[in-house]
CSV table of C-alpha atoms in Angstrom, one decimal:
chain,number,residue,atom,x,y,z
A,18,GLY,CA,0.0,0.0,-0.1
A,19,GLN,CA,0.9,3.6,0.0
A,20,GLN,CA,3.6,4.5,2.5
A,21,VAL,CA,4.7,7.8,4.0
A,22,MET,CA,8.2,7.5,5.7
A,23,GLN,CA,9.8,9.7,7.8
A,24,ILE,CA,13.6,9.9,8.9
A,25,PRO,CA,15.1,9.8,11.3
A,26,GLN,CA,12.7,7.9,13.4
A,27,TYR,CA,14.4,9.3,16.6
A,28,GLN,CA,16.7,12.3,17.2
A,29,HIS,CA,18.4,13.6,20.6
A,30,VAL,CA,20.0,17.2,20.3
A,31,GLN,CA,21.5,19.6,22.4
A,32,GLU,CA,19.3,22.7,23.0
A,33,GLY,CA,20.3,25.2,20.4
A,34,GLU,CA,21.2,22.7,17.9
A,35,ASP,CA,19.0,22.5,14.5
A,36,PHE,CA,17.1,19.7,13.9
A,37,THR,CA,15.6,18.4,10.7
A,38,THR,CA,13.0,15.4,9.7
A,39,TYR,CA,12.4,14.2,6.3
A,40,CYS,CA,9.2,12.8,4.8
A,41,ASN,CA,9.2,10.7,1.7
A,42,SER,CA,6.3,9.2,-0.1
A,43,SER,CA,6.6,6.5,-3.0
A,44,THR,CA,4.0,8.4,-4.9
A,45,THR,CA,2.8,12.2,-5.6
A,46,LEU,CA,1.1,13.9,-2.8
A,47,SER,CA,-1.4,16.7,-3.8
A,48,ASN,CA,-0.5,18.3,-0.3
A,49,ILE,CA,1.4,17.8,2.6
A,50,GLN,CA,0.5,18.6,6.5
A,51,TRP,CA,2.7,18.6,9.4
A,52,TYR,CA,1.4,17.8,12.9
A,53,LYS,CA,3.3,17.9,16.4
A,54,GLN,CA,2.4,15.7,19.2
A,55,ARG,CA,4.0,16.4,22.5
A,56,PRO,CA,4.5,13.7,25.0
A,57,GLY,CA,1.1,12.5,26.4
A,58,GLY,CA,-0.9,14.8,24.1
A,59,HIS,CA,-2.6,14.4,20.6
A,60,PRO,CA,-1.4,15.5,17.5
A,61,VAL,CA,-1.9,19.4,16.5
A,62,PHE,CA,-1.8,20.8,13.0
A,63,LEU,CA,1.3,23.0,12.4
A,64,ILE,CA,0.8,23.9,8.7
A,65,GLN,CA,0.0,22.9,5.3
A,66,LEU,CA,1.5,22.9,2.0
A,67,VAL,CA,0.3,22.4,-1.3
A,68,LYS,CA,2.5,23.8,-4.0
A,69,SER,CA,5.4,22.4,-5.7
A,70,GLY,CA,8.5,23.9,-4.1
A,71,GLU,CA,6.7,25.6,-1.6
A,72,VAL,CA,8.4,26.9,1.8
A,73,LYS,CA,6.9,28.4,4.7
A,74,LYS,CA,8.1,29.4,8.0
A,75,GLN,CA,6.8,29.9,11.4
A,76,LYS,CA,9.3,31.7,13.6
A,77,ARG,CA,11.9,29.1,14.0
A,78,LEU,CA,10.2,26.4,12.0
A,79,THR,CA,11.0,26.2,8.1
A,80,PHE,CA,8.6,23.8,6.1
A,81,GLN,CA,9.4,22.7,2.7
A,82,PHE,CA,7.4,20.7,-0.2
A,83,GLY,CA,9.6,19.0,-2.8
A,84,GLU,CA,9.3,19.8,-6.4
A,85,ALA,CA,8.2,16.5,-7.4
A,86,LYS,CA,5.6,16.8,-4.6
A,87,LYS,CA,6.8,13.1,-3.1
A,88,ASN,CA,8.9,14.6,-0.1
A,89,SER,CA,9.0,17.3,2.5
A,90,SER,CA,11.0,18.6,5.3
A,91,LEU,CA,10.6,20.4,8.6
A,92,HIS,CA,13.8,22.0,9.7
A,93,ILE,CA,13.9,23.7,13.4
A,94,THR,CA,16.8,26.4,13.9
A,95,ALA,CA,18.0,26.6,17.6
A,96,THR,CA,15.9,23.8,19.1
A,97,GLN,CA,14.4,24.7,22.7
A,98,THR,CA,13.1,22.0,25.1
A,99,THR,CA,9.6,23.2,24.1
A,100,ASP,CA,10.1,21.7,20.7
A,101,VAL,CA,10.3,18.1,22.5
A,102,GLY,CA,7.6,15.8,20.9
A,103,THR,CA,7.0,13.8,17.6
A,104,TYR,CA,6.6,15.5,14.4
A,105,PHE,CA,4.5,13.7,12.1
A,106,CYS,CA,3.8,14.5,8.3
A,107,ALA,CA,0.8,13.7,6.6
A,108,GLY,CA,-0.3,13.8,3.0
A,109,LEU,CA,-3.0,13.4,0.5
A,110,VAL,CA,-1.8,10.7,-1.9
A,111,GLU,CA,-3.1,11.5,-5.6
A,112,GLY,CA,-5.4,8.7,-6.6
A,113,SER,CA,-6.4,7.3,-3.5
A,114,GLY,CA,-9.4,9.6,-2.6
A,115,ASP,CA,-9.2,12.1,-0.1
A,116,LYS,CA,-8.1,10.1,2.8
A,117,LEU,CA,-5.0,11.6,4.6
A,118,THR,CA,-1.9,9.2,5.2
A,119,PHE,CA,0.2,10.0,8.1
A,120,GLY,CA,3.9,9.3,8.0
A,121,THR,CA,5.7,7.3,10.6
A,122,GLY,CA,6.9,10.2,12.8
A,123,THR,CA,10.2,11.4,14.0
A,124,ARG,CA,10.7,11.7,17.8
A,125,LEU,CA,12.5,14.7,18.9
A,126,ALA,CA,14.4,14.8,22.6
A,127,VAL,CA,16.2,18.1,23.6
A,128,ARG,CA,18.8,18.2,26.1
A,129,PRO,CA,18.9,21.4,27.9
B,9,GLY,CA,-18.6,21.5,20.9
B,10,ALA,CA,-15.5,23.4,21.1
B,11,GLY,CA,-13.4,20.6,19.9
B,12,VAL,CA,-13.3,17.0,19.3
B,13,SER,CA,-14.6,14.8,22.3
B,14,GLN,CA,-13.7,11.2,23.0
B,15,SER,CA,-15.0,8.9,25.8
B,16,PRO,CA,-14.0,7.1,28.0
B,17,SER,CA,-10.6,8.8,28.3
B,18,ASN,CA,-9.5,5.4,30.1
B,19,LYS,CA,-11.1,1.9,30.1
B,20,VAL,CA,-9.6,-1.1,31.8
B,21,THR,CA,-11.2,-4.0,30.6
B,22,GLU,CA,-10.5,-7.7,30.9
B,23,LYS,CA,-9.4,-10.2,27.7
B,24,GLY,CA,-12.5,-11.4,25.9
B,25,LYS,CA,-14.9,-8.6,27.0
B,26,ASP,CA,-16.3,-6.1,24.1
B,27,VAL,CA,-15.6,-2.2,24.3
B,28,GLU,CA,-17.2,0.7,22.9
B,29,LEU,CA,-15.3,4.0,22.3
B,30,ARG,CA,-17.0,7.1,21.2
B,31,CYS,CA,-16.3,10.2,19.3
B,32,ASP,CA,-18.1,13.5,19.1
B,33,PRO,CA,-16.6,15.6,16.4
B,34,ILE,CA,-16.6,18.9,15.8
B,35,SER,CA,-20.1,20.0,14.5
B,36,GLY,CA,-20.3,20.6,10.6
B,37,HIS,CA,-17.0,18.7,10.1
B,38,THR,CA,-17.6,15.8,7.3
B,39,ALA,CA,-14.5,13.8,7.8
B,40,LEU,CA,-13.8,11.6,10.7
B,41,TYR,CA,-10.9,9.4,11.1
B,42,TRP,CA,-10.1,6.7,13.7
B,43,TYR,CA,-6.3,6.1,14.6
B,44,ARG,CA,-4.7,3.6,17.1
B,45,GLN,CA,-1.4,4.6,18.7
B,46,SER,CA,0.5,2.1,20.8
B,47,LEU,CA,3.0,3.6,23.3
B,48,GLY,CA,6.1,5.5,21.7
B,49,GLN,CA,4.6,4.5,18.2
B,50,GLY,CA,3.1,6.0,15.3
B,51,LEU,CA,-0.4,6.6,14.2
B,52,GLU,CA,-2.2,3.5,12.9
B,53,PHE,CA,-4.8,4.2,10.5
B,54,LEU,CA,-8.0,2.1,11.4
B,55,ILE,CA,-11.2,3.9,9.7
B,56,TYR,CA,-12.0,6.7,7.6
B,57,PHE,CA,-15.6,8.4,7.4
B,58,GLN,CA,-16.3,11.1,4.4
B,59,GLY,CA,-19.9,12.2,4.6
B,60,ASN,CA,-22.5,10.0,3.3
B,61,SER,CA,-19.5,8.0,1.3
B,62,ALA,CA,-18.8,4.2,2.1
B,63,PRO,CA,-16.2,4.4,4.8
B,64,ASP,CA,-12.8,3.2,4.3
B,65,LYS,CA,-12.3,0.5,6.3
B,66,SER,CA,-9.1,-1.0,5.1
B,67,GLY,CA,-7.0,-0.2,8.2
B,68,LEU,CA,-9.2,-2.4,10.9
B,69,PRO,CA,-7.0,-4.9,11.9
B,70,SER,CA,-9.4,-8.1,12.2
B,71,ASP,CA,-13.0,-8.4,12.1
B,72,ARG,CA,-13.5,-7.7,15.9
B,73,PHE,CA,-13.3,-4.2,15.1
B,74,SER,CA,-16.1,-2.4,13.7
B,75,ALA,CA,-17.1,1.3,13.6
B,76,GLU,CA,-20.0,3.2,12.7
B,77,ARG,CA,-21.2,6.9,12.1
B,78,THR,CA,-24.7,7.9,13.0
B,79,GLY,CA,-26.3,10.6,11.3
B,80,GLY,CA,-23.0,12.0,9.7
B,81,SER,CA,-21.7,13.0,13.2
B,82,VAL,CA,-21.0,10.7,16.4
B,83,SER,CA,-19.0,7.7,16.0
B,84,THR,CA,-18.5,4.7,17.8
B,85,LEU,CA,-15.5,2.1,17.7
B,86,THR,CA,-16.3,-1.2,19.0
B,87,ILE,CA,-13.8,-3.7,19.8
B,88,GLN,CA,-15.4,-7.5,20.2
B,89,ARG,CA,-13.6,-10.0,22.2
B,90,THR,CA,-10.8,-7.7,23.3
B,91,GLN,CA,-7.1,-9.1,23.2
B,92,GLN,CA,-4.3,-7.7,25.2
B,93,GLU,CA,-2.7,-6.5,21.9
B,94,ASP,CA,-5.6,-4.3,21.4
B,95,SER,CA,-4.3,-2.3,24.6
B,96,ALA,CA,-3.4,1.3,23.0
B,97,VAL,CA,-4.7,4.9,22.7
B,98,TYR,CA,-7.6,5.2,20.2
B,99,LEU,CA,-7.5,8.8,18.7
B,100,CYS,CA,-10.4,10.3,16.9
B,101,ALA,CA,-9.9,13.2,14.3
B,102,SER,CA,-12.3,15.2,12.3
B,103,SER,CA,-11.9,17.7,9.5
B,104,LEU,CA,-14.3,20.6,8.0
B,105,MET,CA,-13.6,19.8,4.5
B,106,ARG,CA,-11.7,17.4,2.4
B,107,PRO,CA,-7.9,16.9,3.8
B,108,ASN,CA,-6.8,19.1,0.5
B,109,THR,CA,-7.9,22.1,2.6
B,110,GLY,CA,-8.8,21.1,5.9
B,111,GLU,CA,-6.6,20.3,8.9
B,112,LEU,CA,-7.3,17.4,11.4
B,113,PHE,CA,-8.6,18.2,14.7
B,114,PHE,CA,-7.8,15.4,17.3
B,115,GLY,CA,-9.7,14.4,20.3
B,116,GLU,CA,-7.8,13.7,23.5
B,117,GLY,CA,-7.9,9.6,23.0
B,118,SER,CA,-9.3,7.0,24.5
B,119,ARG,CA,-6.6,4.8,26.5
B,120,LEU,CA,-7.7,1.1,26.4
B,121,THR,CA,-6.2,-1.3,28.7
B,122,VAL,CA,-6.8,-5.1,28.1
B,123,LEU,CA,-5.9,-7.3,31.2
């Protein structure tokens, strides 16, 4: 079936370091969404990208959608302890109706 | 309501018993998803409802699992003859429009423990 993979599965950084998670799909995505799940919480929507090559920023977070619309990335500059959690991408796979497919997630730990 | 509401928040049951988990989506949201999340793991898709279309049941792990959505609003996920491997947090999410333009709003989840 359709799969959306994320790498790395887990990353542990020192506070102040940068962090990037990559989202890769085997097929073209109509859109990509990003969610953050704090420990013990539920996923919360961060952003949506729709256009090929699109880049959006939210303070220290930069989101990119690949030119081929098969991959995406989330980059956090100068991580803080509040960034701890699991980051999920979710995409609308073209040709599979309108069901959102979630990525495998990247868990971020930040050492203070 | 203000958000997606799920009940019960916690459920402890004995192996072999049936359980029902309820999801009350945001009013007017046409799309509703159920996911399962084991400790430290990702989101496992279970079932998807969109408007009056036939639900996408492709993620249900076995015929012990079923779900319905009445009147396009409240949804119930039923697990029959529960097994220990069913222990997980069951998350419900809804969205206003098709995912191409709508973000998912998640409930707090129902934590199921099967003894």
